[in-house]
mmCIF file of N, CA, C and O in Angstrom:
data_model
loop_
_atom_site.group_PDB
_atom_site.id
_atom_site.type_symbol
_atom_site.label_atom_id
_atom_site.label_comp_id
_atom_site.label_asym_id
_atom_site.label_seq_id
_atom_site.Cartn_x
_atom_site.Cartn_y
_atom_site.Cartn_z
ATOM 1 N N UNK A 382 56.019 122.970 81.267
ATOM 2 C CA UNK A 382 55.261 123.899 82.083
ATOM 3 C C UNK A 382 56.168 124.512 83.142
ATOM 4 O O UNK A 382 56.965 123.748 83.684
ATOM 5 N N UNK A 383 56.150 125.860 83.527
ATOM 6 C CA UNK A 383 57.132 126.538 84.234
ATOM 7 C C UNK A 383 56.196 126.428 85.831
ATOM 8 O O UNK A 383 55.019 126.583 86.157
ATOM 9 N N UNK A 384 57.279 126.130 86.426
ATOM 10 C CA UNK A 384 56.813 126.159 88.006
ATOM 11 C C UNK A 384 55.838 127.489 88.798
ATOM 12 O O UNK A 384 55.692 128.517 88.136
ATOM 13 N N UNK A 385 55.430 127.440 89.701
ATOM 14 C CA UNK A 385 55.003 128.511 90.324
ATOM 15 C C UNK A 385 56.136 129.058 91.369
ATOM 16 O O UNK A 385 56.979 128.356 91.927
ATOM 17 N N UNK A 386 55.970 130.414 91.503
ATOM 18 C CA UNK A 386 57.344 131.294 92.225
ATOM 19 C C UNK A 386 57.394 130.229 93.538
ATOM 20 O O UNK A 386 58.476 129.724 93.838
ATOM 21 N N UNK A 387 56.271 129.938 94.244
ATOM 22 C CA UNK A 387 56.230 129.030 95.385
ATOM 23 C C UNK A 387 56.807 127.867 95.532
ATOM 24 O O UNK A 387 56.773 127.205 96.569
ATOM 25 N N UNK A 388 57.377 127.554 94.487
ATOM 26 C CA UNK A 388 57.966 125.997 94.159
ATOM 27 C C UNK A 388 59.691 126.464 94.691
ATOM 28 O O UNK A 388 60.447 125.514 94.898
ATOM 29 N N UNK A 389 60.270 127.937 94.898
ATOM 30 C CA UNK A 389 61.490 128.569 95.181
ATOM 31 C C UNK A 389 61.696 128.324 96.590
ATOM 32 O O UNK A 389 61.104 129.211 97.205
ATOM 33 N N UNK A 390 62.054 127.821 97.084
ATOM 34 C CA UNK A 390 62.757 127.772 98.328
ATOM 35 C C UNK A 390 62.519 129.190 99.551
ATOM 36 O O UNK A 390 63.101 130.275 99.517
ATOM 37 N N UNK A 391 61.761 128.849 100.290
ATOM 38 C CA UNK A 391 61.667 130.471 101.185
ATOM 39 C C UNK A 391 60.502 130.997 100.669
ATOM 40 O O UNK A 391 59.998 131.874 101.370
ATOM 41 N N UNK A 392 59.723 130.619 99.282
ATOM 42 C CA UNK A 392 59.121 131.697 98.926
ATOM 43 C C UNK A 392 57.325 130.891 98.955
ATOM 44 O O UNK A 392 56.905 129.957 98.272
ATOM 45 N N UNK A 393 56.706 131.604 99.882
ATOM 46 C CA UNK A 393 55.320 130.752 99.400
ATOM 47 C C UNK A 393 53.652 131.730 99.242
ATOM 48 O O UNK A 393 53.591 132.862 99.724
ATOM 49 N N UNK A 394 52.894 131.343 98.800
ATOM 50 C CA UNK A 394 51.487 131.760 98.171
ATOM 51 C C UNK A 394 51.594 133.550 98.268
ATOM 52 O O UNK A 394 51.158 134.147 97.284
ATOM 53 N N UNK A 395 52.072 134.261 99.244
ATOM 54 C CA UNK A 395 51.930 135.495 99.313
ATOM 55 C C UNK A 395 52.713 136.482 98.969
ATOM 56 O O UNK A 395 52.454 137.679 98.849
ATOM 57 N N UNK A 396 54.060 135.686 98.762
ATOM 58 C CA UNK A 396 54.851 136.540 97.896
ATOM 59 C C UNK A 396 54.952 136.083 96.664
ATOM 60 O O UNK A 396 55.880 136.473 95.956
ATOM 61 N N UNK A 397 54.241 135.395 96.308
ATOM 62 C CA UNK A 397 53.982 134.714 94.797
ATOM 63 C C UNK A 397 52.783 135.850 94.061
ATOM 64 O O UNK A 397 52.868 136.272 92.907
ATOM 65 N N UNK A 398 51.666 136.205 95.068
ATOM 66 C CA UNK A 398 50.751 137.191 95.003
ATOM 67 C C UNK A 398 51.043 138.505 94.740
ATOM 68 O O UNK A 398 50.608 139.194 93.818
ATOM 69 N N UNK A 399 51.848 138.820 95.658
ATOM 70 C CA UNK A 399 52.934 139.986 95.314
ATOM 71 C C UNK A 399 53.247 140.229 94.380
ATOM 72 O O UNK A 399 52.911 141.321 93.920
ATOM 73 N N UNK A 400 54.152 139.224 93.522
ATOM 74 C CA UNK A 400 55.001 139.342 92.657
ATOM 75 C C UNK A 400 53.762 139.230 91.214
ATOM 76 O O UNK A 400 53.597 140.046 90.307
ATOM 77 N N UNK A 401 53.206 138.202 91.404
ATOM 78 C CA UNK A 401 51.934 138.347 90.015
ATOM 79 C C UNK A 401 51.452 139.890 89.785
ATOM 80 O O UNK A 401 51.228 140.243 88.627
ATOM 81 N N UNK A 402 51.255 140.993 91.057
ATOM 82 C CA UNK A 402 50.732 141.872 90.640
ATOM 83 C C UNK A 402 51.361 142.631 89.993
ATOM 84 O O UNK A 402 50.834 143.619 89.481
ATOM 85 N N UNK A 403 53.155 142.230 89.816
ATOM 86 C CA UNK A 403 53.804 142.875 88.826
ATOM 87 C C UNK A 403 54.480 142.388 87.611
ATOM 88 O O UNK A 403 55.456 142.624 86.899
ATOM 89 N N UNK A 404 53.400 141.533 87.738
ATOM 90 C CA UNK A 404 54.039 140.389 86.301
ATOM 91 C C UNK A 404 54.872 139.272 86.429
ATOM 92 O O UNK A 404 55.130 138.507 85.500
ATOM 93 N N UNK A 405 55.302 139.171 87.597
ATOM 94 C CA UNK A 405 56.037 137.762 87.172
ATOM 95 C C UNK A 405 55.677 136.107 88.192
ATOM 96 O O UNK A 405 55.940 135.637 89.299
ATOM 97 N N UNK A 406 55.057 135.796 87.150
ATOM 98 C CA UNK A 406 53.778 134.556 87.475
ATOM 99 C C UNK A 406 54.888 133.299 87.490
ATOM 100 O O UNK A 406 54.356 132.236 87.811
ATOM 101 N N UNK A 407 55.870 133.234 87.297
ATOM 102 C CA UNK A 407 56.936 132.069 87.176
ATOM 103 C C UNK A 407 58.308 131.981 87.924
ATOM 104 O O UNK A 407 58.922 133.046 88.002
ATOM 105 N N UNK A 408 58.793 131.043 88.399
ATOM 106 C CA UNK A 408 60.317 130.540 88.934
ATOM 107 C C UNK A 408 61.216 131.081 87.846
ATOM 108 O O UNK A 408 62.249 131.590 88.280
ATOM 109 N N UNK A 409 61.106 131.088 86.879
ATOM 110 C CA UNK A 409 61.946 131.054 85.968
ATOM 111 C C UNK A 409 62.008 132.513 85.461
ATOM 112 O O UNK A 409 63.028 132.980 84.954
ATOM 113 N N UNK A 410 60.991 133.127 85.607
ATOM 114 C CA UNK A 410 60.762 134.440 85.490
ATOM 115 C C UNK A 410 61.601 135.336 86.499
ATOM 116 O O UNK A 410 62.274 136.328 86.219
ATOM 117 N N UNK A 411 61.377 134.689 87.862
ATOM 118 C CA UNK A 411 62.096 135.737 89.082
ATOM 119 C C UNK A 411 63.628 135.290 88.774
ATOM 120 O O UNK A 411 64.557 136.098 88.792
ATOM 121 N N UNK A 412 63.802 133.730 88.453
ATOM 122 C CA UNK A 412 65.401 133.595 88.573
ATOM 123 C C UNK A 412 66.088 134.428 87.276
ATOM 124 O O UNK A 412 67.281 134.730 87.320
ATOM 125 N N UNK A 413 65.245 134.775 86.122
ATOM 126 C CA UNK A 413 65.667 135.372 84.894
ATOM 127 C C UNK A 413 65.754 137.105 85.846
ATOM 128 O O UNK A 413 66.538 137.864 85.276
ATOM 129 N N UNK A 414 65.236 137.586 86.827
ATOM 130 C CA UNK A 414 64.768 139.114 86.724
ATOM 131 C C UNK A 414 66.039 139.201 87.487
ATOM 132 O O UNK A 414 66.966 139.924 87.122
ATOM 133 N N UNK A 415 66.079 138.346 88.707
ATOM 134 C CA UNK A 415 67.195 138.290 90.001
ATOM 135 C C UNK A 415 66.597 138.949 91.072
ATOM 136 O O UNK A 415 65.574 139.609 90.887
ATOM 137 N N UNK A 416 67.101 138.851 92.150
ATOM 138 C CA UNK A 416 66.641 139.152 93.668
ATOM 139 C C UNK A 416 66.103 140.682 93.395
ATOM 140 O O UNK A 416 64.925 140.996 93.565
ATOM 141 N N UNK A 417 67.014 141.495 92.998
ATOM 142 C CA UNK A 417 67.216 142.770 93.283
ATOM 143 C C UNK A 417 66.004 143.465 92.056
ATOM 144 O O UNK A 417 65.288 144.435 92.300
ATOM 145 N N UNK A 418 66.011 143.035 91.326
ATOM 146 C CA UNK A 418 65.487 143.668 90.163
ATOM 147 C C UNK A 418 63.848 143.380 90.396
ATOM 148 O O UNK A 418 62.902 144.158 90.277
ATOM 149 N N UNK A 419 63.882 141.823 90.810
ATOM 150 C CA UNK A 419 62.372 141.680 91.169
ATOM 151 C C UNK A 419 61.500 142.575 92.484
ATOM 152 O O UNK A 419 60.338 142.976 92.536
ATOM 153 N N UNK A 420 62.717 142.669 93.535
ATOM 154 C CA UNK A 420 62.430 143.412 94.839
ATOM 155 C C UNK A 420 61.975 145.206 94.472
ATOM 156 O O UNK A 420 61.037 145.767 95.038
ATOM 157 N N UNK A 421 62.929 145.920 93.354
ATOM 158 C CA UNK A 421 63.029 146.697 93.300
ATOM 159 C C UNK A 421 61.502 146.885 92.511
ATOM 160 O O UNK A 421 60.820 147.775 93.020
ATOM 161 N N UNK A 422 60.882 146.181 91.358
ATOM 162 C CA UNK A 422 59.600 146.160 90.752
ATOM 163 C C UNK A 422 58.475 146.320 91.657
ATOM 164 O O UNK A 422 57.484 147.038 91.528
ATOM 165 N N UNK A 423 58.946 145.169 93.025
ATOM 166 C CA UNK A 423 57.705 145.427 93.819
ATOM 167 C C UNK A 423 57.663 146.516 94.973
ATOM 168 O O UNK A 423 56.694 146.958 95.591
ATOM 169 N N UNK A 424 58.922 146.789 95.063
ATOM 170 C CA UNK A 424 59.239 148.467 95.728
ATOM 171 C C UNK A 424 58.215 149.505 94.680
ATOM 172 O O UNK A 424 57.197 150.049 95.107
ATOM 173 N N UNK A 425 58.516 149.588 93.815
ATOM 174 C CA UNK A 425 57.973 150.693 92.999
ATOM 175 C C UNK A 425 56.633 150.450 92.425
ATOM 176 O O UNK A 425 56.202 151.370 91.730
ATOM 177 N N UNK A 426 55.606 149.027 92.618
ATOM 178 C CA UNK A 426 54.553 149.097 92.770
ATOM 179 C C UNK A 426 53.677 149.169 94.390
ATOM 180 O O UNK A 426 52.590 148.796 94.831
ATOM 181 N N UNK A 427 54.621 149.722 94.786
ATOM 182 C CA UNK A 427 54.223 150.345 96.138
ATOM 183 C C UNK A 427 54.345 149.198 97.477
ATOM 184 O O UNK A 427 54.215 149.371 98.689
ATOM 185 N N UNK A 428 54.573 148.289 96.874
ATOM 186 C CA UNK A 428 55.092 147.175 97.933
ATOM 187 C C UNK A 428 55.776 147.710 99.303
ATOM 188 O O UNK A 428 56.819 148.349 99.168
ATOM 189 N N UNK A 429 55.324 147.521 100.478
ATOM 190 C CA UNK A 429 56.388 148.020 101.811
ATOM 191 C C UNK A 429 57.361 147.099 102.002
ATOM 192 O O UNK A 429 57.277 145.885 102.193
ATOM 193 N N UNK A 430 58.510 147.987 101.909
ATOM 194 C CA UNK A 430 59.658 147.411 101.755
ATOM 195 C C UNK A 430 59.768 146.705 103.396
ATOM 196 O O UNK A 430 59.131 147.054 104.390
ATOM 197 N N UNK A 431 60.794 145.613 103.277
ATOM 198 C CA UNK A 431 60.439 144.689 104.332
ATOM 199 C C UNK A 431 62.325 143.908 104.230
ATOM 200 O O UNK A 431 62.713 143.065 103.421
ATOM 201 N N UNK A 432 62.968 144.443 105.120
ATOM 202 C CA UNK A 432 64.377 143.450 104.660
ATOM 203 C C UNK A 432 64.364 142.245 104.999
ATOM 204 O O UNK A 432 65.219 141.520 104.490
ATOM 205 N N UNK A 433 63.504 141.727 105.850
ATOM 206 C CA UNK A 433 63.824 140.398 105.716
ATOM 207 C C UNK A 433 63.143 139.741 104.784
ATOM 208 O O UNK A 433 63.236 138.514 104.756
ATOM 209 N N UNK A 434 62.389 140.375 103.914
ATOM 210 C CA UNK A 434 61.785 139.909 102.838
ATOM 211 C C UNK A 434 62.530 139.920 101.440
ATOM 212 O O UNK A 434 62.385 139.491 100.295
ATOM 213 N N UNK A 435 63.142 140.436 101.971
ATOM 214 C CA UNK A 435 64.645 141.010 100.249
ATOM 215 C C UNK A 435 65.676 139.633 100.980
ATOM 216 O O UNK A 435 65.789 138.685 100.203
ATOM 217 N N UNK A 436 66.204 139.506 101.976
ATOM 218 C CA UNK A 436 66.746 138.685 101.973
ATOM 219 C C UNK A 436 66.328 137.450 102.235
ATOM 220 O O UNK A 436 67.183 136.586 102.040
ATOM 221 N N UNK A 437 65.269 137.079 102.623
ATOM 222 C CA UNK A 437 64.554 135.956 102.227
ATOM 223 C C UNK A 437 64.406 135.082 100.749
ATOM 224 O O UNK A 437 64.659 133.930 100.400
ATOM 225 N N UNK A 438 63.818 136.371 100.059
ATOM 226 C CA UNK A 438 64.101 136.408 98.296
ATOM 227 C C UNK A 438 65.757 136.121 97.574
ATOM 228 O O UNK A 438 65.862 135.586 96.471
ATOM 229 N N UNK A 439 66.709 136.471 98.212
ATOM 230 C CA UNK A 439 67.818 136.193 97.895
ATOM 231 C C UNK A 439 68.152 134.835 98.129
ATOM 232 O O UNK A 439 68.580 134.064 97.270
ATOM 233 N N UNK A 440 67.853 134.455 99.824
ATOM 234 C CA UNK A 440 68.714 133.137 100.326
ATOM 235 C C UNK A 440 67.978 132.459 99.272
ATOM 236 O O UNK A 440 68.581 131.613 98.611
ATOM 237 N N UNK A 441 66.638 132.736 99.000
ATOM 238 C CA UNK A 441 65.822 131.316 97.994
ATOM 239 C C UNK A 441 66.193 130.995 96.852
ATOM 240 O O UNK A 441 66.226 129.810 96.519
ATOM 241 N N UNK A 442 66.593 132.127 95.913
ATOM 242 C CA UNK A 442 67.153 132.288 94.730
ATOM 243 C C UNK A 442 68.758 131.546 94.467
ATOM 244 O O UNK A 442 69.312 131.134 93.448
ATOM 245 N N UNK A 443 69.211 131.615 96.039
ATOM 246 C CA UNK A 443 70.366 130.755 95.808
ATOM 247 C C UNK A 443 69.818 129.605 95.980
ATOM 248 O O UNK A 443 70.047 128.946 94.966
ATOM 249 N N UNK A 444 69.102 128.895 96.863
ATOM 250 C CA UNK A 444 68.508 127.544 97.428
ATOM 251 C C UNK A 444 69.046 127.563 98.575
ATOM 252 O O UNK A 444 69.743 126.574 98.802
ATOM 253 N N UNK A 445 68.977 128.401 99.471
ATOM 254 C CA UNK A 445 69.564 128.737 100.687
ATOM 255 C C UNK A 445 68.294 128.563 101.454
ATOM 256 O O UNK A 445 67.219 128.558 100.855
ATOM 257 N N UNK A 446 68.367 128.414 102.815
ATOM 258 C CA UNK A 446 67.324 128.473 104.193
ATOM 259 C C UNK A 446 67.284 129.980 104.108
ATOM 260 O O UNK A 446 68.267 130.672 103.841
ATOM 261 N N UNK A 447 66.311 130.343 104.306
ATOM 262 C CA UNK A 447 66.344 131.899 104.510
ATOM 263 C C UNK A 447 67.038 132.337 105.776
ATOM 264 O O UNK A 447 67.320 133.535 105.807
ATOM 265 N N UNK A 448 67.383 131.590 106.860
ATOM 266 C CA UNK A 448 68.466 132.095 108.279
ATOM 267 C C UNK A 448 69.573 131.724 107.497
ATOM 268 O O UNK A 448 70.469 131.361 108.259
ATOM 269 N N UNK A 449 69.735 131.690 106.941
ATOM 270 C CA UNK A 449 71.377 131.650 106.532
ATOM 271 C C UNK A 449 71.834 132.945 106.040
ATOM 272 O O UNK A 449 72.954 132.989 105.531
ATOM 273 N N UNK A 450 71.395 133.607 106.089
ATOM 274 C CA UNK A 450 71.903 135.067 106.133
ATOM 275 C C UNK A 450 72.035 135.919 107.050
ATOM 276 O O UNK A 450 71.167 136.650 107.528
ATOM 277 N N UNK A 451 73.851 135.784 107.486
ATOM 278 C CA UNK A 451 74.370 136.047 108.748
ATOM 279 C C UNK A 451 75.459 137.221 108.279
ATOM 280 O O UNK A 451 75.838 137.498 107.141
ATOM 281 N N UNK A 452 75.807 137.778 109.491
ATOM 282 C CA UNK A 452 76.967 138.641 109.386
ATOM 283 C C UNK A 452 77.579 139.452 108.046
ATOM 284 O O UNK A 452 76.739 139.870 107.250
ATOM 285 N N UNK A 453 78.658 139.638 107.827
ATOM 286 C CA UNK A 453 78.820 140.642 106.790
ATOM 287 C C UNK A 453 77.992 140.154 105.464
ATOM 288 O O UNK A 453 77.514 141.034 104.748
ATOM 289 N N UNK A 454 77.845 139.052 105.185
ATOM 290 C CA UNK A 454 76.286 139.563 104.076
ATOM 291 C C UNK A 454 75.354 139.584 104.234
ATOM 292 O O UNK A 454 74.702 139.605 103.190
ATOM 293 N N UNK A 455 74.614 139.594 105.400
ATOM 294 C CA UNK A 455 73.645 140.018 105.838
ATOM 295 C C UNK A 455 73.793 141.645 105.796
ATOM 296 O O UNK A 455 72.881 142.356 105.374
ATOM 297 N N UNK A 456 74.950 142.126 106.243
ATOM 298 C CA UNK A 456 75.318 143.363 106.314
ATOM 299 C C UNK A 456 75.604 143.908 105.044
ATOM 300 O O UNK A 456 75.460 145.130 105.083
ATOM 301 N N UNK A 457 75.915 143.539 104.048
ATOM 302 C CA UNK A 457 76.241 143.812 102.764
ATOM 303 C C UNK A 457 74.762 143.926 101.625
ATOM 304 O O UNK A 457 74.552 144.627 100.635
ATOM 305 N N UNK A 458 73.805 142.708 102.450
ATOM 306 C CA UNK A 458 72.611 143.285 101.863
ATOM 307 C C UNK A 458 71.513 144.121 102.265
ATOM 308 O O UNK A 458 70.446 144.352 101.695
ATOM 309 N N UNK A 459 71.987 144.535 103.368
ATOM 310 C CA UNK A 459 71.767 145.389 104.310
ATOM 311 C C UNK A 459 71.564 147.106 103.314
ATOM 312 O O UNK A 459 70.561 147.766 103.042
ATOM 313 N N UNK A 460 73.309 147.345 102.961
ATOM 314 C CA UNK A 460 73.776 148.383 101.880
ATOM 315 C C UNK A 460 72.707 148.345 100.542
ATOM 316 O O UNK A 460 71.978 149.134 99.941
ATOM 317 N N UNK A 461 72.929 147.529 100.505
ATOM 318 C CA UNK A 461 71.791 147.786 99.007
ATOM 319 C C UNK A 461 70.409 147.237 99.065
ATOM 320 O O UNK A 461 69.759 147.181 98.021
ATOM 321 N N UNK A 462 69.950 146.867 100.080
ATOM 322 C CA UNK A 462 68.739 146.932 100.191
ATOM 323 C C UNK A 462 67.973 148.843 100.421
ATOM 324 O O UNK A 462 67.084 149.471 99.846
ATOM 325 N N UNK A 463 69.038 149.179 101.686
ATOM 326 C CA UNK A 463 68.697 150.572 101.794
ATOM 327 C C UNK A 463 68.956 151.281 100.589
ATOM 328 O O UNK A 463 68.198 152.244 100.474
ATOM 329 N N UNK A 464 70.021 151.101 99.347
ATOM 330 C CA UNK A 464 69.268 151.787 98.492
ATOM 331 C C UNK A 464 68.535 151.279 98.021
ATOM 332 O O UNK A 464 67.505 151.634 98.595
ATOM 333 N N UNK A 465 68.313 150.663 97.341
ATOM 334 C CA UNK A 465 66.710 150.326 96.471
ATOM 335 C C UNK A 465 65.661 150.851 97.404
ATOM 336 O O UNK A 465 64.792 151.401 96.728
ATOM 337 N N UNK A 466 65.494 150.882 98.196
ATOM 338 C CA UNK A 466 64.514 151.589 99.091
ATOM 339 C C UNK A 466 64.439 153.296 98.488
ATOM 340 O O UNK A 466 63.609 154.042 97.969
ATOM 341 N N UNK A 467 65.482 153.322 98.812
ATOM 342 C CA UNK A 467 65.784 154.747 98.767
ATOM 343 C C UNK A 467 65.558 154.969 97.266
ATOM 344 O O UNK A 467 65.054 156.026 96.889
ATOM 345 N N UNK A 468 65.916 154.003 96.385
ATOM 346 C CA UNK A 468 65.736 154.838 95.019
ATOM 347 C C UNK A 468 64.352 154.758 94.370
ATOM 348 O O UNK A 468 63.972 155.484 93.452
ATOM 349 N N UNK A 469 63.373 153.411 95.187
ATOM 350 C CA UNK A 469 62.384 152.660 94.294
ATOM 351 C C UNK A 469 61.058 153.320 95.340
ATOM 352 O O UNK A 469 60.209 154.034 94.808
ATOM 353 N N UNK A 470 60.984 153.021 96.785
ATOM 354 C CA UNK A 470 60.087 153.081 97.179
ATOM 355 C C UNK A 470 59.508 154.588 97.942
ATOM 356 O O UNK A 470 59.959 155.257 98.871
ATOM 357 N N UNK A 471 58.187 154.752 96.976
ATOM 358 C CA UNK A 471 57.278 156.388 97.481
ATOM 359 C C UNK A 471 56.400 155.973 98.577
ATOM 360 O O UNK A 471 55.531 155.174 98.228
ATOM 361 N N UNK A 472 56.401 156.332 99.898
ATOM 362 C CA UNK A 472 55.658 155.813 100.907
ATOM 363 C C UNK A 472 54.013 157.017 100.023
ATOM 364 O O UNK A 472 52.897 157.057 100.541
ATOM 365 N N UNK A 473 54.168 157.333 99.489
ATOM 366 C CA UNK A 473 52.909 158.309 99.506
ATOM 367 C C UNK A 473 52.150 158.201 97.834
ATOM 368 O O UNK A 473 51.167 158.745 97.332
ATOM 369 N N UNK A 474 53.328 157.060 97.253
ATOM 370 C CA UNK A 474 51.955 156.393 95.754
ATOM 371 C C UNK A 474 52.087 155.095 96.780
ATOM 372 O O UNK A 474 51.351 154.225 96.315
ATOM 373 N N UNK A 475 52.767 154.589 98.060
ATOM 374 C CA UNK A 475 52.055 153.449 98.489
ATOM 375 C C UNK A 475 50.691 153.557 99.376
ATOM 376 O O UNK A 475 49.732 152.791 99.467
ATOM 377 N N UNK A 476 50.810 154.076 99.633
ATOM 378 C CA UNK A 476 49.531 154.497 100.461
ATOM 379 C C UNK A 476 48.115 154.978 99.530
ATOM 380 O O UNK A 476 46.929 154.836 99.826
ATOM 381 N N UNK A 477 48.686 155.545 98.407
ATOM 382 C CA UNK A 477 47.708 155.721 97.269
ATOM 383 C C UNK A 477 47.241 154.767 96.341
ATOM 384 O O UNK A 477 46.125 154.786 95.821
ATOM 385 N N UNK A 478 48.403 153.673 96.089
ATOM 386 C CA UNK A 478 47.787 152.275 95.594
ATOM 387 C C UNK A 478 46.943 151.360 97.021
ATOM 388 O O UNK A 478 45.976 150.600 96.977
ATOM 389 N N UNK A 479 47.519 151.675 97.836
ATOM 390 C CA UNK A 479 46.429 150.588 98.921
ATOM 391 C C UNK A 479 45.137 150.941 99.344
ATOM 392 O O UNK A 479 44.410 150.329 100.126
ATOM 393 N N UNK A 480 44.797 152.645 98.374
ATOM 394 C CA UNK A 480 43.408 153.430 98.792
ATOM 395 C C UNK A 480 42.873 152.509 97.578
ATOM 396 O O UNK A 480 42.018 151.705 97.950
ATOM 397 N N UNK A 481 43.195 152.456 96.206
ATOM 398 C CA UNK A 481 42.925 152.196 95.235
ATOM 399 C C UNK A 481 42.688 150.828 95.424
ATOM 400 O O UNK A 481 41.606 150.340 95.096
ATOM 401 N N UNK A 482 43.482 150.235 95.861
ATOM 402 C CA UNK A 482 42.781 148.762 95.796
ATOM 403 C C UNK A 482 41.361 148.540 96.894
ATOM 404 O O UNK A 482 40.281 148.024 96.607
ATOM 405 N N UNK A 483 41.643 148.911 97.734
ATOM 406 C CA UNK A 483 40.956 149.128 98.974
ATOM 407 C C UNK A 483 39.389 149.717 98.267
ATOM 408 O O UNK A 483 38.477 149.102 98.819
ATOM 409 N N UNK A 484 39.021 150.400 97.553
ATOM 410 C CA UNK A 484 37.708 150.420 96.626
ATOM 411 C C UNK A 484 37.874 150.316 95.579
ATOM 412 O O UNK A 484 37.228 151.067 94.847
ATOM 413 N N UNK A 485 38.673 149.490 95.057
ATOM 414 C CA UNK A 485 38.338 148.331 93.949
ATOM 415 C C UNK A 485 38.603 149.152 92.253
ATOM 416 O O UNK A 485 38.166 148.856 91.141
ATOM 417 N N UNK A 486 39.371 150.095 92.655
ATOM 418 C CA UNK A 486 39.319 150.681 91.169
ATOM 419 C C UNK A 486 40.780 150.717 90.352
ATOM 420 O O UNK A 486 41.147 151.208 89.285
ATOM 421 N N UNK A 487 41.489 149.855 91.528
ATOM 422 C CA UNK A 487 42.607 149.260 90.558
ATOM 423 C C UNK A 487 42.413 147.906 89.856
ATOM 424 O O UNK A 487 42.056 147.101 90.717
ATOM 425 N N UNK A 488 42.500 147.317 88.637
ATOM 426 C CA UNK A 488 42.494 146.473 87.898
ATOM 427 C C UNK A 488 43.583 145.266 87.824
ATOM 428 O O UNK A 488 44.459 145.535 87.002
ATOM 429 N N UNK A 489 43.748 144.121 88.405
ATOM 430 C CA UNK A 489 44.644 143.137 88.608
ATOM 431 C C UNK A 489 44.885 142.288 87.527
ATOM 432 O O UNK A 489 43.911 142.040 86.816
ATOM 433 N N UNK A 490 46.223 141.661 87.168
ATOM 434 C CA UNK A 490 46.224 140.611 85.883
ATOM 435 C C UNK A 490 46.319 139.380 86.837
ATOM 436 O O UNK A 490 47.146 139.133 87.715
ATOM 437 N N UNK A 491 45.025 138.549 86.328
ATOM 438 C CA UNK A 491 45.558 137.341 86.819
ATOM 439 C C UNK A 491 46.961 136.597 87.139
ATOM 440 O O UNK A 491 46.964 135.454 87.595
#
């Protein structure tokens, strides 16, 4: 039986929620997708991008404390967090998926 994303180090019930709404219900699933690829999925299902939440997702994926991300790689994920932002996230289908959920006429997978 494959763990729940919450069983990851740094990561618990609400970014596990997050991540189910774009398919990936498993540990093994996010460590197969990687930091970036999973961040970037929930960028582009309208997720607000959040950096300490990308690097939170990283330190865990290594088995890191999430403060352990200091100085130049903090700064380095800094660089590519702003792009994936830049390439993944529409502030204006996010605001249009949070109308949609908000009266109930978007459809969720368990």
């Amino acid at each position: 039986m494959s763990e729940p994303v919450s069983s990851i180090r740094n990561l618990g019930p609400a970014f596990e929620q997050s991540l189910a709404k774009v398919g990936v219900y498993t540990a093994d699933q996010l460590r197969d997708l990687g930091a970036d690829a999973a961040y970037e999925m929930l960028l582009r299902a309208g997720h607000r991008p959040h950096f300490i939440g990308y690097y939170v997702l990283v330190m865990g994926l290594q088995g890191r404390p999430w403060n352990d991300c200091k100085g130049e790689e903090k700064k380095a994920l800094r660089v590519k967090f702003d792009a994936m932002k830049a390439r993944a996230f529409d502030p204006a289908q996010s605001e249009f998926e949070r109308m949609m959920d908000q009266i109930g006429v978007r459809e969720h997978s368990p």
